[in-house]
Amino acid sequence: MDQINISRVVEMLVRGLHVFMVAAWLIFDFVVYWLPFKVKDATAPTLERLERARVMHAVDTVVLYLFIGTLPVGLVLCWLTDTPVFTTAWLTWKHLLYALIIVSAIVLIPVSGTALRNLKAMAAGATNADELNAQIRRDMNWGMPFVFFIWVAIVVMSVMSALNSKWPNLTEYLYGR
């Protein structure tokens, strides 16, 4: 019976954690995408919209933690697999896409807050509900291209990772460096 290689087990666990985090990031991001449709609907009851905005904000917080956590876990994976961070073209491209995702995420920060803030004001009896609704709709519509870019970048990064992973029993990359 072969002895279990502890470093291989740790590597596979970290690799699995990294994959899980990216998949959860994308899934939760899809949830955040679908919630705003009712939040933007000015004909829906304000309290229902406010509750959806709260859920959207909470799920977005989970997305933020997953988003922030994937980079250090990925760097640990690079260390465990003896893959220097910027010495492979595919990994450099992944980090560039991650940087662009960071920029997109920073642009999106005010969008989630606008809906929650405005709906709280409307629930408290704000007299400018039409203006607040227009701002919610405008900000959410304006942010959608950034959301789509993030999704595409995550999928591209995932495909690049899958095509350039080291197979567990091989020392070379599947498609070269």
XYZ file of N, CA and C in Angstrom, residues 18-150:
399
model
N -10.099 26.566 -3.524
C -10.023 27.654 -4.505
C -11.146 27.525 -5.543
N -11.340 26.335 -6.046
C -12.408 26.092 -7.027
C -13.773 26.373 -6.401
N -13.986 25.880 -5.185
C -15.255 26.113 -4.491
C -15.513 27.603 -4.299
N -14.483 28.343 -3.898
C -14.660 29.780 -3.668
C -15.036 30.511 -4.949
N -14.385 30.167 -6.050
C -14.698 30.828 -7.322
C -16.110 30.460 -7.776
N -16.479 29.189 -7.640
C -17.828 28.762 -8.032
C -18.886 29.445 -7.160
N -18.657 29.491 -5.861
C -19.610 30.153 -4.957
C -19.686 31.641 -5.273
N -18.555 32.253 -5.585
C -18.509 33.667 -5.949
C -19.418 33.912 -7.145
N -19.299 33.093 -8.163
C -20.104 33.267 -9.366
C -21.589 32.995 -9.088
N -21.890 31.956 -8.338
C -23.293 31.620 -8.024
C -23.955 32.738 -7.218
N -23.267 33.199 -6.177
C -23.842 34.272 -5.363
C -23.965 35.564 -6.167
N -23.044 35.792 -7.085
C -23.139 36.973 -7.942
C -24.373 36.888 -8.841
N -24.712 35.684 -9.313
C -25.938 35.508 -10.096
C -27.162 35.840 -9.249
N -27.153 35.426 -7.987
C -28.276 35.730 -7.087
C -28.421 37.245 -6.936
N -27.304 37.924 -6.743
C -27.347 39.388 -6.610
C -27.874 40.022 -7.891
N -27.596 39.410 -9.033
C -28.082 39.938 -10.310
C -29.601 39.856 -10.415
N -30.201 38.760 -9.957
C -31.638 38.572 -10.126
C -32.470 39.365 -9.119
N -31.958 39.632 -7.955
C -32.717 40.362 -6.941
C -33.082 41.796 -7.350
N -32.221 42.524 -8.068
C -32.556 43.908 -8.380
C -33.768 44.115 -9.282
N -34.173 43.091 -10.017
C -35.313 43.314 -10.904
C -36.536 43.776 -10.120
N -36.787 43.193 -8.977
C -37.911 43.620 -8.148
C -37.563 44.905 -7.386
N -36.292 45.067 -7.041
C -35.865 46.268 -6.327
C -36.081 47.501 -7.204
N -35.850 47.375 -8.499
C -36.012 48.508 -9.428
C -37.471 48.804 -9.763
N -38.367 47.863 -9.496
C -39.771 47.997 -9.873
C -40.487 48.975 -8.934
N -40.710 50.180 -9.408
C -41.330 51.227 -8.585
C -42.789 50.923 -8.253
N -43.422 49.984 -8.973
C -44.818 49.647 -8.690
C -44.946 48.606 -7.575
N -43.863 47.946 -7.225
C -43.889 46.935 -6.154
C -43.938 47.636 -4.794
N -44.470 46.978 -3.785
C -44.524 47.584 -2.452
C -43.121 47.915 -1.932
N -42.994 49.063 -1.319
C -41.704 49.542 -0.845
C -41.070 48.581 0.160
N -41.848 48.036 1.076
C -41.279 47.135 2.083
C -40.745 45.851 1.458
N -41.419 45.350 0.429
C -40.923 44.166 -0.283
C -39.616 44.491 -0.998
N -39.574 45.640 -1.628
C -38.356 46.064 -2.319
C -37.211 46.278 -1.328
N -37.534 46.849 -0.178
C -36.525 47.090 0.847
C -35.964 45.765 1.358
N -36.833 44.789 1.581
C -36.365 43.479 2.043
C -35.454 42.833 1.005
N -35.819 42.925 -0.262
C -34.964 42.373 -1.325
C -33.632 43.108 -1.391
N -33.656 44.416 -1.182
C -32.405 45.193 -1.191
C -31.518 44.774 -0.020
N -32.120 44.493 1.123
C -31.336 44.020 2.276
C -30.706 42.661 1.977
N -31.487 41.762 1.386
C -30.960 40.448 1.026
C -29.850 40.611 -0.013
N -30.087 41.455 -1.006
C -29.095 41.704 -2.043
C -27.798 42.214 -1.421
N -27.919 43.129 -0.481
C -26.746 43.697 0.179
C -26.014 42.625 1.000
N -26.761 41.763 1.698
C -26.154 40.694 2.502
C -25.439 39.679 1.612
N -26.081 39.273 0.514
C -25.461 38.316 -0.406
C -24.234 38.953 -1.054
N -24.329 40.231 -1.358
C -23.192 40.939 -1.938
C -22.010 40.969 -0.964
N -22.294 41.008 0.324
C -21.231 40.950 1.325
C -20.531 39.595 1.286
N -21.296 38.514 1.119
C -20.709 37.178 0.977
C -19.834 37.139 -0.280
N -20.338 37.715 -1.362
C -19.568 37.777 -2.616
C -18.249 38.513 -2.371
N -18.297 39.594 -1.623
C -17.091 40.359 -1.331
C -16.062 39.501 -0.600
N -16.489 38.756 0.415
C -15.557 37.896 1.157
C -14.965 36.811 0.257
N -15.794 36.219 -0.589
C -15.294 35.197 -1.516
C -14.312 35.810 -2.508
N -14.663 36.967 -3.023
C -13.835 37.683 -3.981
C -12.467 38.008 -3.374
N -12.469 38.527 -2.163
C -11.212 38.887 -1.506
C -10.415 37.632 -1.149
N -11.095 36.570 -0.750
C -10.417 35.356 -0.318
C -9.803 34.523 -1.419
N -10.296 34.660 -2.645
C -9.761 33.811 -3.714
C -8.302 34.123 -4.029
N -7.902 35.359 -3.929
C -6.512 35.709 -4.261
C -5.510 35.082 -3.292
N -5.663 35.246 -1.970
C -4.678 34.595 -1.092
C -4.692 33.071 -1.194
N -5.865 32.479 -1.379
C -5.922 31.021 -1.537
C -5.214 30.624 -2.831
N -5.408 31.393 -3.887
C -4.709 31.127 -5.145
C -3.202 31.283 -5.008
N -2.768 32.269 -4.240
C -1.323 32.451 -4.021
C -0.739 31.291 -3.213
N -1.489 30.810 -2.234
C -1.053 29.628 -1.482
C -0.955 28.429 -2.429
N -1.919 28.314 -3.321
C -1.890 27.225 -4.300
C -0.652 27.329 -5.202
N -0.320 28.550 -5.624
C 0.902 28.746 -6.414
C 2.121 28.269 -5.630
N 2.176 28.598 -4.358
C 3.301 28.199 -3.517
C 3.356 26.681 -3.370
N 2.192 26.070 -3.137
C 2.151 24.620 -2.954
C 2.525 23.856 -4.218
N 2.185 24.409 -5.376
C 2.478 23.724 -6.640
C 3.790 24.180 -7.257
N 4.521 25.028 -6.523
C 5.804 25.533 -6.992
C 5.661 26.239 -8.341
N 4.626 27.065 -8.438
C 4.369 27.842 -9.649
C 4.572 29.322 -9.322
N 5.701 29.906 -9.730
C 5.903 31.335 -9.461
C 4.777 32.166 -10.080
N 4.353 33.176 -9.364
C 3.130 33.903 -9.698
C 3.135 34.550 -11.080
N 4.180 35.233 -11.468
C 4.162 35.956 -12.741
C 5.125 35.370 -13.780
N 5.391 34.075 -13.697
C 6.316 33.469 -14.663
C 5.602 32.664 -15.739
N 4.282 32.509 -15.615
C 3.531 31.820 -16.663
C 2.556 32.813 -17.275
N 2.416 32.740 -18.573
C 1.546 33.695 -19.270
C 0.102 33.586 -18.787
N -0.398 32.355 -18.622
C -1.805 32.183 -18.242
C -2.074 32.718 -16.844
N -1.128 32.553 -15.937
C -1.330 33.043 -14.576
C -1.233 34.566 -14.534
N -0.359 35.129 -15.352
C -0.270 36.586 -15.452
C -1.582 37.159 -15.993
N -2.156 36.502 -17.002
C -3.445 36.946 -17.541
C -4.542 36.854 -16.480
N -4.518 35.780 -15.684
C -5.509 35.643 -14.612
C -5.399 36.792 -13.616
N -4.182 37.162 -13.271
C -4.015 38.257 -12.318
C -4.424 39.597 -12.923
N -4.188 39.781 -14.205
C -4.660 40.991 -14.875
C -6.195 41.046 -14.847
N -6.838 39.924 -15.172
C -8.308 39.887 -15.125
C -8.818 40.128 -13.705
N -8.133 39.572 -12.721
C -8.525 39.793 -11.322
C -8.415 41.279 -10.982
N -7.356 41.939 -11.446
C -7.201 43.381 -11.210
C -8.342 44.165 -11.858
N -8.733 43.773 -13.066
C -9.858 44.451 -13.735
C -11.175 44.182 -12.999
N -11.302 43.000 -12.418
C -12.484 42.698 -11.609
C -12.507 43.596 -10.376
N -11.341 43.832 -9.785
C -11.270 44.730 -8.628
C -11.763 46.121 -9.006
N -11.321 46.613 -10.146
C -11.770 47.934 -10.608
C -13.284 47.928 -10.810
N -13.809 46.898 -11.456
C -15.259 46.804 -11.671
C -16.008 46.730 -10.349
N -15.487 45.981 -9.402
C -16.146 45.849 -8.097
C -16.160 47.185 -7.360
N -15.084 47.938 -7.456
C -15.039 49.257 -6.807
C -16.080 50.177 -7.427
N -16.228 50.104 -8.740
C -17.239 50.920 -9.425
C -18.643 50.543 -8.951
N -18.856 49.251 -8.638
C -20.191 48.768 -8.265
C -20.553 49.019 -6.798
N -19.605 49.369 -5.960
C -19.889 49.544 -4.530
C -21.055 50.507 -4.276
N -21.091 51.666 -4.891
C -22.199 52.586 -4.598
C -23.567 52.100 -5.081
N -23.595 51.220 -6.080
C -24.877 50.781 -6.650
C -25.725 50.065 -5.609
N -25.166 49.121 -4.906
C -25.906 48.378 -3.890
C -26.354 49.300 -2.763
N -25.488 50.189 -2.361
C -25.823 51.120 -1.285
C -26.913 52.100 -1.659
N -26.960 52.516 -2.920
C -27.983 53.462 -3.362
C -29.374 52.882 -3.182
N -29.578 51.662 -3.625
C -30.899 51.043 -3.520
C -31.321 50.911 -2.063
N -30.444 50.413 -1.234
C -30.783 50.216 0.176
C -31.060 51.549 0.858
N -30.211 52.515 0.644
C -30.382 53.844 1.255
C -31.682 54.507 0.791
N -31.934 54.480 -0.506
C -33.129 55.134 -1.043
C -34.412 54.440 -0.588
N -34.400 53.115 -0.559
C -35.607 52.394 -0.124
C -35.871 52.591 1.363
N -34.827 52.693 2.158
C -35.016 53.005 3.583
C -35.645 54.389 3.734
N -35.180 55.336 2.945
C -35.735 56.692 2.991
C -37.203 56.676 2.559
N -37.529 55.907 1.521
C -38.918 55.839 1.053
C -39.802 55.159 2.087
N -39.293 54.121 2.757
C -40.073 53.440 3.794
C -40.311 54.359 4.984
N -39.391 55.293 5.192
C -39.536 56.258 6.289
C -40.419 57.438 5.903
N -40.902 57.453 4.651
C -41.838 58.493 4.227
C -41.234 59.634 3.438
N -40.139 59.407 2.743
C -39.522 60.462 1.926
C -40.524 60.988 0.908
N -40.519 62.281 0.702
C -41.481 62.903 -0.214
C -41.020 62.876 -1.673
N -39.768 62.582 -1.905
C -39.232 62.564 -3.278
C -39.055 61.134 -3.787
N -40.068 60.298 -3.608
C -39.989 58.883 -3.978
C -39.709 58.693 -5.470
N -40.293 59.512 -6.318
C -40.054 59.379 -7.757
C -38.577 59.595 -8.096
N -37.994 60.594 -7.500
C -36.581 60.883 -7.731
C -35.693 59.743 -7.194
N -36.032 59.220 -6.021
C -35.262 58.122 -5.431
C -35.391 56.860 -6.277
N -36.592 56.570 -6.777
C -36.796 55.415 -7.664
C -35.991 55.555 -8.951
N -35.989 56.757 -9.510
C -35.230 56.995 -10.741
C -33.738 56.778 -10.502
N -33.248 57.195 -9.343
C -31.829 57.009 -9.026
C -31.494 55.518 -8.866
N -32.380 54.762 -8.217
C -32.169 53.313 -8.067
C -32.075 52.665 -9.442
N -33.054 52.945 -10.292
C -33.086 52.361 -11.636
C -31.841 52.753 -12.441
N -31.511 54.032 -12.403
C -30.367 54.532 -13.174
C -29.063 53.865 -12.712
N -28.829 53.837 -11.407
C -27.584 53.259 -10.896
C -27.488 51.766 -11.187
N -28.594 51.045 -10.986
C -28.565 49.598 -11.239
C -28.379 49.296 -12.723
N -29.029 50.035 -13.578
C -28.850 49.830 -15.018
C -27.433 50.200 -15.452
N -26.894 51.262 -14.869
C -25.556 51.702 -15.203
C -24.521 50.654 -14.795
N -24.748 49.946 -13.694
C -23.792 48.969 -13.186
C -23.788 47.634 -13.907
N -24.829 47.324 -14.665
C -24.936 45.997 -15.284
C -23.775 45.625 -16.212
N -23.245 46.524 -17.039
C -22.094 46.125 -17.867
C -20.893 45.670 -17.029
N -20.695 46.286 -15.870
C -19.598 45.889 -14.998
C -19.846 44.495 -14.422
N -21.103 44.215 -14.079
C -21.467 42.886 -13.581
C -21.207 41.837 -14.658
N -21.641 42.100 -15.873
C -21.417 41.153 -16.965
C -19.926 40.942 -17.219
N -19.146 42.020 -17.146
C -17.704 41.879 -17.328
C -17.115 40.961 -16.264
N -17.531 41.134 -15.018
C -17.027 40.290 -13.927
C -17.340 38.823 -14.206
